[in-house]
Amino acid sequence: MKKRYAVVGTGGRAEFFYGAIVKDFQETSELVAICDINQTRMNYTNQLLVDKYEYNAVPTYKADQFEEMIRNEKPDYVIVTSVDRTHHTYIIKAMELGCDVISEKPMTVDEEKCQEILDATKRTGRQLRVTFNYRYAPHNTKIRELIMDGAVGDVHSVHFEWLLNTEHGADYFRRWHRDKRNGGGLLVHKSTHHFDLVNFWLGTRPDTVFAMGGLMFYGRENAEKRGETKFYQRATGNENAKDDPFALHLDTNKHLKGMYLDAEHEDGYQRDQSVFGDGISIEDTMGVMVRYKNKAILTYSLNAYMPWEGFNVMINGSKGRIELRVVEKSYVNSGGDKADEGALKTKSIKVFPMFAAPYEVEIEELAGGHGGGDPILLRDIFDKASDDRFARAASHVDGAMSILTGIAGNISLRTGQPVAVDKLVTF
């Protein structure tokens, strides 16, 4: 019998899931409804289902009709791809109404909402899965395999540097993410991927977190300091934005126009705000230190205005060192082919044994977004064909442990003090 899926939140990330259901997993899965605050956006989603995927239009429900959708359509699973700060609302309601849940990362944005979700999973007995596609990328899985197989012995420290460039990195400052209340800032919304990878690689949990950071490049004040004089509120149709390399023009991209520009009359959401405008409350420059339960130490940095996109990881163990370097293609969310999101330009893994010659590690070449990880994740969600030696499927506990590193980092940013993760929530 096919599993029935409903999707709440039909913005940029939703098509990743509903497109897979109606195109690649029709034998096991069925899309039965969509839910959003914006009817125009849902109508556009139905247009894509019919025209792009040759599927049928599905029933639409506004956000205040969410419970009615569950009662009427009886989904087995609810897929949550709404604004991050609303994840907990839909996750908890869905579980209370008898559904299992698949949530886009981050699971939620602060410790109070995280606790509510943890309590609801206990109370209802329902399953909650968080979709960490980076676990499934072959180069990241290979790091897990090398550590599991003892290539560098016991891991004592990790240095993890993530670079967001002036296209993708800037995109977080154009849209709803720019307000820290919506996504917890990049330490939660973006870094949850990276903190989850360290938990996954090392098989441990964070214990103590200390962070520093600030808004040092984006925002009007920083632009003024650099001598900028041409400002604007939004890019589309604005003369001052014509030659701005940071501007996003919604009317030049059919998909962005249909999903956002044509829909903004309903809720006022503008997808193309200036990255050098007022009202930005998230950081663009961050440094974090983490001590884990197994005593390993992480030093982590995230910068959102770099000349290239990707990451460097150095893993130091009792028997040697692993170095991972990945350069990713630049992209704007929903601005092009889904396969371009996190797609790779170059990747390399090198192992340096303590008393032997260093060697390059072969990495499997796979098609698809996020280094080939997206298709594997989707098969794992909608097909569940085989056992996974690497245990890549992420539970609500994994979702919590990843965001709690960033949440603790946000608390540390505010207080200037180290934060004990165990004091934030009770499992």
CSV table of C-alpha atoms in Angstrom, one decimal:
chain,number,residue,atom,x,y,z
A,1,MET,CA,0.0,0.0,0.0
A,2,LYS,CA,1.3,3.5,-0.9
A,3,LYS,CA,2.3,5.8,1.9
A,4,ARG,CA,0.3,9.1,1.9
A,5,TYR,CA,2.2,12.4,2.2
A,6,ALA,CA,1.1,15.9,2.9
A,7,VAL,CA,3.6,18.9,2.6
A,8,VAL,CA,3.3,22.0,4.7
A,9,GLY,CA,5.3,25.0,3.4
A,10,THR,CA,5.5,25.2,-0.4
A,11,GLY,CA,8.5,27.5,-0.7
A,12,GLY,CA,12.0,26.8,-2.0
A,13,ARG,CA,12.7,23.5,-0.3
A,14,ALA,CA,9.3,21.8,-0.8
A,15,GLU,CA,9.8,20.7,-4.4
A,16,PHE,CA,12.8,18.6,-3.4
A,17,PHE,CA,10.4,16.3,-1.6
A,18,TYR,CA,7.1,16.5,-3.6
A,19,GLY,CA,9.0,16.3,-6.9
A,20,ALA,CA,10.6,13.1,-5.8
A,21,ILE,CA,7.3,11.6,-4.6
A,22,VAL,CA,5.4,12.3,-7.9
A,23,LYS,CA,8.3,11.5,-10.2
A,24,ASP,CA,10.5,8.8,-8.8
A,25,PHE,CA,8.6,7.1,-6.0
A,26,GLN,CA,5.1,6.7,-7.3
A,27,GLU,CA,5.1,3.0,-6.6
A,28,THR,CA,5.6,3.6,-2.9
A,29,SER,CA,4.3,7.1,-2.3
A,30,GLU,CA,1.4,9.4,-3.0
A,31,LEU,CA,1.2,13.2,-2.5
A,32,VAL,CA,-2.3,13.9,-1.1
A,33,ALA,CA,-2.3,17.6,-0.1
A,34,ILE,CA,-0.3,20.8,0.4
A,35,CYS,CA,-0.5,23.5,3.0
A,36,ASP,CA,0.8,27.1,3.1
A,37,ILE,CA,-0.1,30.5,4.3
A,38,ASN,CA,-0.2,31.7,0.7
A,39,GLN,CA,-2.8,30.4,-1.7
A,40,THR,CA,-1.0,31.9,-4.8
A,41,ARG,CA,2.1,29.9,-4.0
A,42,MET,CA,0.1,26.7,-3.5
A,43,ASN,CA,-1.6,27.4,-6.9
A,44,TYR,CA,1.8,27.7,-8.4
A,45,THR,CA,2.8,24.4,-6.8
A,46,ASN,CA,-0.2,22.7,-8.4
A,47,GLN,CA,0.7,24.2,-11.7
A,48,LEU,CA,4.2,22.6,-11.4
A,49,LEU,CA,2.7,19.3,-10.4
A,50,VAL,CA,0.5,19.3,-13.6
A,51,ASP,CA,2.8,20.9,-16.1
A,52,LYS,CA,6.3,19.9,-15.0
A,53,TYR,CA,5.6,16.5,-13.4
A,54,GLU,CA,2.5,15.4,-15.3
A,55,TYR,CA,0.8,14.7,-12.0
A,56,ASN,CA,-2.6,15.8,-10.8
A,57,ALA,CA,-3.3,18.9,-8.8
A,58,VAL,CA,-3.8,18.1,-5.1
A,59,PRO,CA,-6.1,19.7,-2.5
A,60,THR,CA,-4.7,22.9,-0.9
A,61,TYR,CA,-5.2,24.1,2.7
A,62,LYS,CA,-4.3,27.4,4.3
A,63,ALA,CA,-2.1,27.3,7.4
A,64,ASP,CA,-5.2,27.7,9.7
A,65,GLN,CA,-6.7,24.6,8.0
A,66,PHE,CA,-3.8,22.3,8.9
A,67,GLU,CA,-5.7,20.1,11.3
A,68,GLU,CA,-8.6,20.0,8.8
A,69,MET,CA,-6.1,18.7,6.1
A,70,ILE,CA,-5.0,15.9,8.4
A,71,ARG,CA,-8.6,14.8,9.2
A,72,ASN,CA,-9.7,15.0,5.5
A,73,GLU,CA,-6.7,13.6,3.7
A,74,LYS,CA,-5.4,11.2,6.3
A,75,PRO,CA,-1.7,11.4,5.4
A,76,ASP,CA,0.7,8.8,6.9
A,77,TYR,CA,3.5,11.4,6.9
A,78,VAL,CA,3.6,15.2,7.1
A,79,ILE,CA,6.7,16.8,5.4
A,80,VAL,CA,7.5,20.1,7.1
A,81,THR,CA,9.3,22.6,4.9
A,82,SER,CA,7.9,25.8,6.3
A,83,VAL,CA,9.7,28.8,7.8
A,84,ASP,CA,12.0,27.3,10.6
A,85,ARG,CA,10.3,29.0,13.5
A,86,THR,CA,7.0,27.3,12.6
A,87,HIS,CA,8.4,23.8,12.4
A,88,HIS,CA,7.6,22.8,15.9
A,89,THR,CA,3.9,23.8,15.5
A,90,TYR,CA,3.3,21.5,12.5
A,91,ILE,CA,5.5,18.7,13.9
A,92,ILE,CA,3.7,18.6,17.2
A,93,LYS,CA,0.2,19.0,15.7
A,94,ALA,CA,0.9,16.3,13.1
A,95,MET,CA,2.1,13.8,15.7
A,96,GLU,CA,-0.8,14.5,18.0
A,97,LEU,CA,-3.2,13.8,15.1
A,98,GLY,CA,-1.5,10.4,14.5
A,99,CYS,CA,1.0,11.2,11.7
A,100,ASP,CA,4.7,10.5,11.5
A,101,VAL,CA,6.8,13.5,10.4
A,102,ILE,CA,9.7,14.3,8.1
A,103,SER,CA,11.2,17.7,8.9
A,104,GLU,CA,13.6,19.8,6.9
A,105,LYS,CA,16.6,20.9,8.9
A,106,PRO,CA,16.8,22.7,11.3
A,107,MET,CA,14.2,20.8,13.4
A,108,THR,CA,13.5,24.1,15.2
A,109,VAL,CA,15.3,27.3,16.3
A,110,ASP,CA,15.6,27.4,20.1
A,111,GLU,CA,15.7,25.3,23.2
A,112,GLU,CA,12.1,25.9,24.3
A,113,LYS,CA,10.6,24.7,21.0
A,114,CYS,CA,13.1,21.8,20.9
A,115,GLN,CA,11.8,20.7,24.3
A,116,GLU,CA,8.2,20.9,23.1
A,117,ILE,CA,9.1,18.6,20.2
A,118,LEU,CA,11.0,16.1,22.4
A,119,ASP,CA,8.0,16.0,24.8
A,120,ALA,CA,5.6,15.5,22.0
A,121,THR,CA,7.5,12.5,20.6
A,122,LYS,CA,7.4,10.9,24.0
A,123,ARG,CA,3.7,11.7,24.5
A,124,THR,CA,2.5,10.5,21.1
A,125,GLY,CA,5.0,7.7,20.3
A,126,ARG,CA,5.2,9.0,16.7
A,127,GLN,CA,8.4,9.0,14.6
A,128,LEU,CA,10.2,12.3,13.6
A,129,ARG,CA,12.9,12.2,11.0
A,130,VAL,CA,15.2,15.2,10.2
A,131,THR,CA,16.6,15.3,6.6
A,132,PHE,CA,20.4,15.8,6.8
A,133,ASN,CA,21.3,15.3,3.1
A,134,TYR,CA,25.0,16.1,3.8
A,135,ARG,CA,25.3,12.8,5.7
A,136,TYR,CA,24.5,11.0,2.4
A,137,ALA,CA,27.1,12.8,0.2
A,138,PRO,CA,29.7,10.2,-0.7
A,139,HIS,CA,32.6,12.3,0.5
A,140,ASN,CA,31.0,12.9,3.9
A,141,THR,CA,30.0,9.2,4.2
A,142,LYS,CA,33.6,8.3,3.4
A,143,ILE,CA,34.9,10.3,6.3
A,144,ARG,CA,32.5,8.4,8.6
A,145,GLU,CA,33.8,5.1,7.1
A,146,LEU,CA,37.5,6.1,7.6
A,147,ILE,CA,36.9,7.0,11.2
A,148,MET,CA,34.8,3.9,11.9
A,149,ASP,CA,37.5,1.7,10.4
A,150,GLY,CA,40.2,3.3,12.5
A,151,ALA,CA,42.2,5.1,9.8
A,152,VAL,CA,43.4,7.8,12.3
A,153,GLY,CA,42.6,6.1,15.6
A,154,ASP,CA,40.7,8.0,18.2
A,155,VAL,CA,39.7,11.5,17.0
A,156,HIS,CA,40.9,14.2,19.4
A,157,SER,CA,40.2,17.4,17.5
A,158,VAL,CA,38.4,18.7,14.4
A,159,HIS,CA,38.9,22.0,12.5
A,160,PHE,CA,35.9,22.8,10.3
A,161,GLU,CA,35.8,25.9,8.1
A,162,TRP,CA,32.7,26.6,6.0
A,163,LEU,CA,32.7,29.3,3.3
A,164,LEU,CA,29.5,30.7,1.9
A,165,ASN,CA,30.1,32.9,-1.2
A,166,THR,CA,28.7,36.2,-2.3
A,167,GLU,CA,25.8,34.5,-4.2
A,168,HIS,CA,24.6,31.8,-1.9
A,169,GLY,CA,25.8,33.4,1.3
A,170,ALA,CA,24.2,36.7,0.4
A,171,ASP,CA,20.9,34.9,-0.2
A,172,TYR,CA,20.3,34.4,3.5
A,173,PHE,CA,20.4,38.2,3.9
A,174,ARG,CA,17.8,38.8,1.2
A,175,ARG,CA,15.0,36.6,2.6
A,176,TRP,CA,13.2,35.6,5.8
A,177,HIS,CA,16.4,34.2,7.3
A,178,ARG,CA,17.8,37.7,7.8
A,179,ASP,CA,15.5,38.0,10.9
A,180,LYS,CA,17.0,35.8,13.6
A,181,ARG,CA,13.6,35.0,15.0
A,182,ASN,CA,12.8,33.1,11.9
A,183,GLY,CA,15.7,30.7,11.6
A,184,GLY,CA,17.9,31.1,14.7
A,185,GLY,CA,20.7,32.7,12.5
A,186,LEU,CA,23.2,30.8,10.5
A,187,LEU,CA,24.5,29.0,13.5
A,188,VAL,CA,21.2,27.2,13.6
A,189,HIS,CA,19.8,27.3,10.1
A,190,LYS,CA,23.0,26.6,8.1
A,191,SER,CA,25.5,25.2,10.7
A,192,THR,CA,23.1,22.5,11.8
A,193,HIS,CA,24.4,20.6,8.7
A,194,HIS,CA,28.0,21.0,9.9
A,195,PHE,CA,27.4,20.3,13.6
A,196,ASP,CA,25.4,17.2,12.6
A,197,LEU,CA,28.3,16.0,10.4
A,198,VAL,CA,30.7,16.2,13.3
A,199,ASN,CA,28.2,14.3,15.6
A,200,PHE,CA,27.8,11.8,12.8
A,201,TRP,CA,31.5,11.4,12.0
A,202,LEU,CA,32.6,11.1,15.7
A,203,GLY,CA,29.6,9.2,17.0
A,204,THR,CA,29.3,11.6,19.9
A,205,ARG,CA,27.3,14.6,21.3
A,206,PRO,CA,28.2,18.1,22.2
A,207,ASP,CA,28.9,18.9,25.8
A,208,THR,CA,30.1,22.6,26.0
A,209,VAL,CA,29.9,25.4,23.4
A,210,PHE,CA,31.5,28.8,23.2
A,211,ALA,CA,30.9,31.2,20.3
A,212,MET,CA,31.8,34.7,19.0
A,213,GLY,CA,30.5,36.5,16.0
A,214,GLY,CA,28.7,39.4,14.5
A,215,LEU,CA,27.3,41.2,11.4
A,216,MET,CA,30.6,42.5,9.9
A,217,PHE,CA,30.0,42.7,6.1
A,218,TYR,CA,26.2,42.8,5.3
A,219,GLY,CA,23.8,45.4,6.6
A,220,ARG,CA,23.5,49.1,5.9
A,221,GLU,CA,25.9,50.3,8.6
A,222,ASN,CA,28.8,48.1,7.2
A,223,ALA,CA,28.1,49.3,3.6
A,224,GLU,CA,28.1,52.9,4.7
A,225,LYS,CA,31.5,52.3,6.4
A,226,ARG,CA,32.9,51.1,3.1
A,227,GLY,CA,31.6,54.2,1.3
A,228,GLU,CA,28.5,52.9,-0.3
A,229,THR,CA,25.9,55.5,-1.2
A,230,LYS,CA,23.3,53.8,-3.4
A,231,PHE,CA,20.8,52.0,-1.2
A,232,TYR,CA,17.5,50.4,-1.9
A,233,GLN,CA,14.9,48.3,0.0
A,234,ARG,CA,14.3,45.6,-2.7
A,235,ALA,CA,16.0,44.8,-6.0
A,236,THR,CA,13.2,44.1,-8.5
A,237,GLY,CA,12.4,47.2,-10.5
A,238,ASN,CA,14.9,49.4,-8.6
A,239,GLU,CA,17.4,51.6,-10.6
A,240,ASN,CA,20.0,51.5,-7.7
A,241,ALA,CA,20.0,47.6,-7.9
A,242,LYS,CA,20.7,47.3,-11.6
A,243,ASP,CA,24.4,47.0,-11.3
A,244,ASP,CA,24.6,45.6,-7.8
A,245,PRO,CA,26.2,42.1,-7.9
A,246,PHE,CA,24.4,41.3,-4.7
A,247,ALA,CA,20.9,42.0,-6.1
A,248,LEU,CA,18.3,39.4,-7.0
A,249,HIS,CA,15.8,40.4,-9.7
A,250,LEU,CA,12.7,38.2,-9.3
A,251,ASP,CA,11.2,39.3,-12.6
A,252,THR,CA,14.1,37.8,-14.6
A,253,ASN,CA,13.6,34.2,-13.3
A,254,LYS,CA,10.3,32.5,-14.2
A,255,HIS,CA,10.3,30.2,-11.2
A,256,LEU,CA,11.2,32.9,-8.6
A,257,LYS,CA,8.5,35.1,-10.1
A,258,GLY,CA,5.8,32.5,-9.9
A,259,MET,CA,6.7,31.4,-6.4
A,260,TYR,CA,7.4,34.7,-4.8
A,261,LEU,CA,6.8,37.9,-6.8
A,262,ASP,CA,3.4,36.9,-8.0
A,263,ALA,CA,2.5,35.7,-4.5
A,264,GLU,CA,3.6,38.6,-2.4
A,265,HIS,CA,0.3,40.5,-2.6
A,266,GLU,CA,-1.1,38.0,-0.2
A,267,ASP,CA,1.4,38.2,2.7
A,268,GLY,CA,3.8,40.9,1.8
A,269,TYR,CA,6.9,38.6,1.8
A,270,GLN,CA,9.7,40.1,-0.4
A,271,ARG,CA,12.3,37.5,-1.5
A,272,ASP,CA,14.6,40.1,-3.0
A,273,GLN,CA,15.5,42.5,-0.1
A,274,SER,CA,18.8,44.3,-0.1
A,275,VAL,CA,21.6,42.6,1.7
A,276,PHE,CA,22.8,46.1,2.7
A,277,GLY,CA,19.5,47.2,4.1
A,278,ASP,CA,18.2,47.7,7.6
A,279,GLY,CA,16.6,45.1,9.8
A,280,ILE,CA,19.2,42.3,9.5
A,281,SER,CA,19.6,40.6,12.9
A,282,ILE,CA,21.7,37.6,12.0
A,283,GLU,CA,25.5,37.3,12.0
A,284,ASP,CA,27.7,36.8,8.9
A,285,THR,CA,31.0,36.0,10.7
A,286,MET,CA,31.1,33.3,13.4
A,287,GLY,CA,33.6,31.3,15.3
A,288,VAL,CA,32.7,28.4,17.6
A,289,MET,CA,34.5,26.0,20.0
A,290,VAL,CA,32.8,22.8,21.1
A,291,ARG,CA,33.9,20.1,23.5
A,292,TYR,CA,32.1,16.7,23.0
A,293,LYS,CA,31.1,14.0,25.4
A,294,ASN,CA,34.1,11.9,24.1
A,295,LYS,CA,36.4,14.8,25.0
A,296,ALA,CA,37.1,15.7,21.3
A,297,ILE,CA,37.4,19.4,20.5
A,298,LEU,CA,35.9,21.3,17.5
A,299,THR,CA,37.1,24.6,16.2
A,300,TYR,CA,34.5,25.9,13.6
A,301,SER,CA,34.1,29.0,11.5
A,302,LEU,CA,31.4,30.2,9.1
A,303,ASN,CA,31.8,33.3,6.9
A,304,ALA,CA,29.0,34.3,4.5
A,305,TYR,CA,30.7,36.6,2.0
A,306,MET,CA,33.6,34.5,0.6
A,307,PRO,CA,34.9,34.4,-3.0
A,308,TRP,CA,34.3,30.7,-3.2
A,309,GLU,CA,31.8,28.2,-1.8
A,310,GLY,CA,32.7,25.1,0.1
A,311,PHE,CA,34.5,23.8,3.1
A,312,ASN,CA,37.8,22.5,4.6
A,313,VAL,CA,37.9,19.9,7.4
A,314,MET,CA,40.9,18.7,9.3
A,315,ILE,CA,40.5,15.7,11.6
A,316,ASN,CA,43.3,14.9,14.0
A,317,GLY,CA,43.5,11.5,15.7
A,318,SER,CA,45.8,9.3,17.8
A,319,LYS,CA,47.1,7.6,14.6
A,320,GLY,CA,47.1,10.4,12.1
A,321,ARG,CA,45.1,13.1,10.3
A,322,ILE,CA,42.4,13.4,7.6
A,323,GLU,CA,42.1,16.4,5.4
A,324,LEU,CA,38.9,17.0,3.4
A,325,ARG,CA,38.5,19.9,0.9
A,326,VAL,CA,35.3,20.5,-1.1
A,327,VAL,CA,34.5,23.3,-3.5
A,328,GLU,CA,30.8,23.6,-4.3
A,329,LYS,CA,29.0,25.3,-7.2
A,330,SER,CA,27.3,28.6,-6.3
A,331,TYR,CA,23.5,28.7,-6.4
A,332,VAL,CA,20.4,30.7,-5.3
A,333,ASN,CA,17.7,28.7,-3.5
A,334,SER,CA,15.0,27.9,-6.1
A,335,GLY,CA,16.7,29.9,-8.7
A,336,GLY,CA,17.7,27.0,-10.9
A,337,ASP,CA,18.1,23.2,-11.2
A,338,LYS,CA,17.8,21.4,-7.9
A,339,ALA,CA,20.8,19.3,-8.8
A,340,ASP,CA,22.9,22.4,-8.7
A,341,GLU,CA,22.3,22.9,-4.9
A,342,GLY,CA,25.5,21.8,-3.2
A,343,ALA,CA,26.8,20.3,-6.4
A,344,LEU,CA,30.6,19.9,-6.4
A,345,LYS,CA,33.3,21.4,-8.4
A,346,THR,CA,36.2,19.6,-6.7
A,347,LYS,CA,36.6,17.3,-3.8
A,348,SER,CA,39.6,15.5,-2.2
A,349,ILE,CA,40.3,13.4,0.9
A,350,LYS,CA,43.8,12.8,2.0
A,351,VAL,CA,44.9,10.6,4.9
A,352,PHE,CA,48.2,11.3,6.8
A,353,PRO,CA,49.1,8.2,8.9
A,354,MET,CA,51.4,9.0,11.8
A,355,PHE,CA,54.2,6.7,10.6
A,356,ALA,CA,53.5,6.0,6.9
A,357,ALA,CA,53.2,7.9,3.6
A,358,PRO,CA,50.1,10.0,3.1
A,359,TYR,CA,47.5,8.8,0.5
A,360,GLU,CA,44.5,10.1,-1.4
A,361,VAL,CA,41.2,8.4,-0.8
A,362,GLU,CA,39.0,7.6,-3.8
A,363,ILE,CA,35.5,9.1,-3.6
A,364,GLU,CA,32.6,7.7,-5.5
A,365,GLU,CA,31.2,10.0,-8.2
A,366,LEU,CA,27.4,10.3,-8.1
A,367,ALA,CA,24.9,12.6,-9.8
A,368,GLY,CA,22.5,14.8,-8.0
A,369,GLY,CA,22.4,17.7,-5.6
A,370,HIS,CA,24.7,18.1,-2.5
A,371,GLY,CA,27.5,16.0,-3.9
A,372,GLY,CA,25.2,13.1,-4.9
A,373,GLY,CA,23.7,12.9,-1.5
A,374,ASP,CA,20.2,14.0,-2.3
A,375,PRO,CA,19.2,11.0,-4.4
A,376,ILE,CA,20.5,8.6,-1.7
A,377,LEU,CA,18.6,10.5,1.0
A,378,LEU,CA,15.4,10.4,-1.1
A,379,ARG,CA,15.7,6.7,-1.6
A,380,ASP,CA,16.2,6.2,2.1
A,381,ILE,CA,13.1,8.2,2.9
A,382,PHE,CA,10.7,7.0,0.3
A,383,ASP,CA,12.0,3.5,-0.6
A,384,LYS,CA,13.9,2.2,2.5
A,385,ALA,CA,15.3,-0.6,0.4
A,386,SER,CA,18.3,-1.7,2.5
A,387,ASP,CA,20.2,-1.6,5.8
A,388,ASP,CA,22.7,1.2,6.2
A,389,ARG,CA,26.0,0.4,7.8
A,390,PHE,CA,26.6,4.1,8.4
A,391,ALA,CA,23.2,4.8,10.1
A,392,ARG,CA,22.7,7.9,8.1
A,393,ALA,CA,18.9,8.3,8.8
A,394,ALA,CA,18.6,11.0,11.4
A,395,SER,CA,16.1,10.8,14.3
A,396,HIS,CA,14.6,13.6,16.3
A,397,VAL,CA,17.5,13.1,18.8
A,398,ASP,CA,20.0,13.7,16.0
A,399,GLY,CA,18.0,16.7,15.0
A,400,ALA,CA,18.1,18.1,18.5
A,401,MET,CA,21.8,17.4,19.0
A,402,SER,CA,22.7,19.3,15.8
A,403,ILE,CA,20.6,22.4,16.6
A,404,LEU,CA,21.6,22.5,20.3
A,405,THR,CA,25.2,23.2,19.3
A,406,GLY,CA,24.0,26.3,17.3
A,407,ILE,CA,21.4,27.2,20.0
A,408,ALA,CA,24.1,27.1,22.6
A,409,GLY,CA,26.3,29.1,20.3
A,410,ASN,CA,23.6,31.8,20.1
A,411,ILE,CA,23.3,31.9,23.9
A,412,SER,CA,27.1,32.2,24.1
A,413,LEU,CA,27.1,35.1,21.6
A,414,ARG,CA,24.6,37.0,23.9
A,415,THR,CA,26.3,36.2,27.2
A,416,GLY,CA,30.0,35.9,26.4
A,417,GLN,CA,30.0,32.6,28.4
A,418,PRO,CA,30.4,28.9,27.6
A,419,VAL,CA,27.1,27.0,27.6
A,420,ALA,CA,26.5,23.5,28.8
A,421,VAL,CA,24.3,21.7,26.3
A,422,ASP,CA,22.8,19.3,28.8
A,423,LYS,CA,21.2,22.2,30.6
A,424,LEU,CA,19.2,23.3,27.6
A,425,VAL,CA,16.7,20.4,27.3
A,426,THR,CA,15.8,17.2,28.9
A,427,PHE,CA,15.5,14.0,26.8
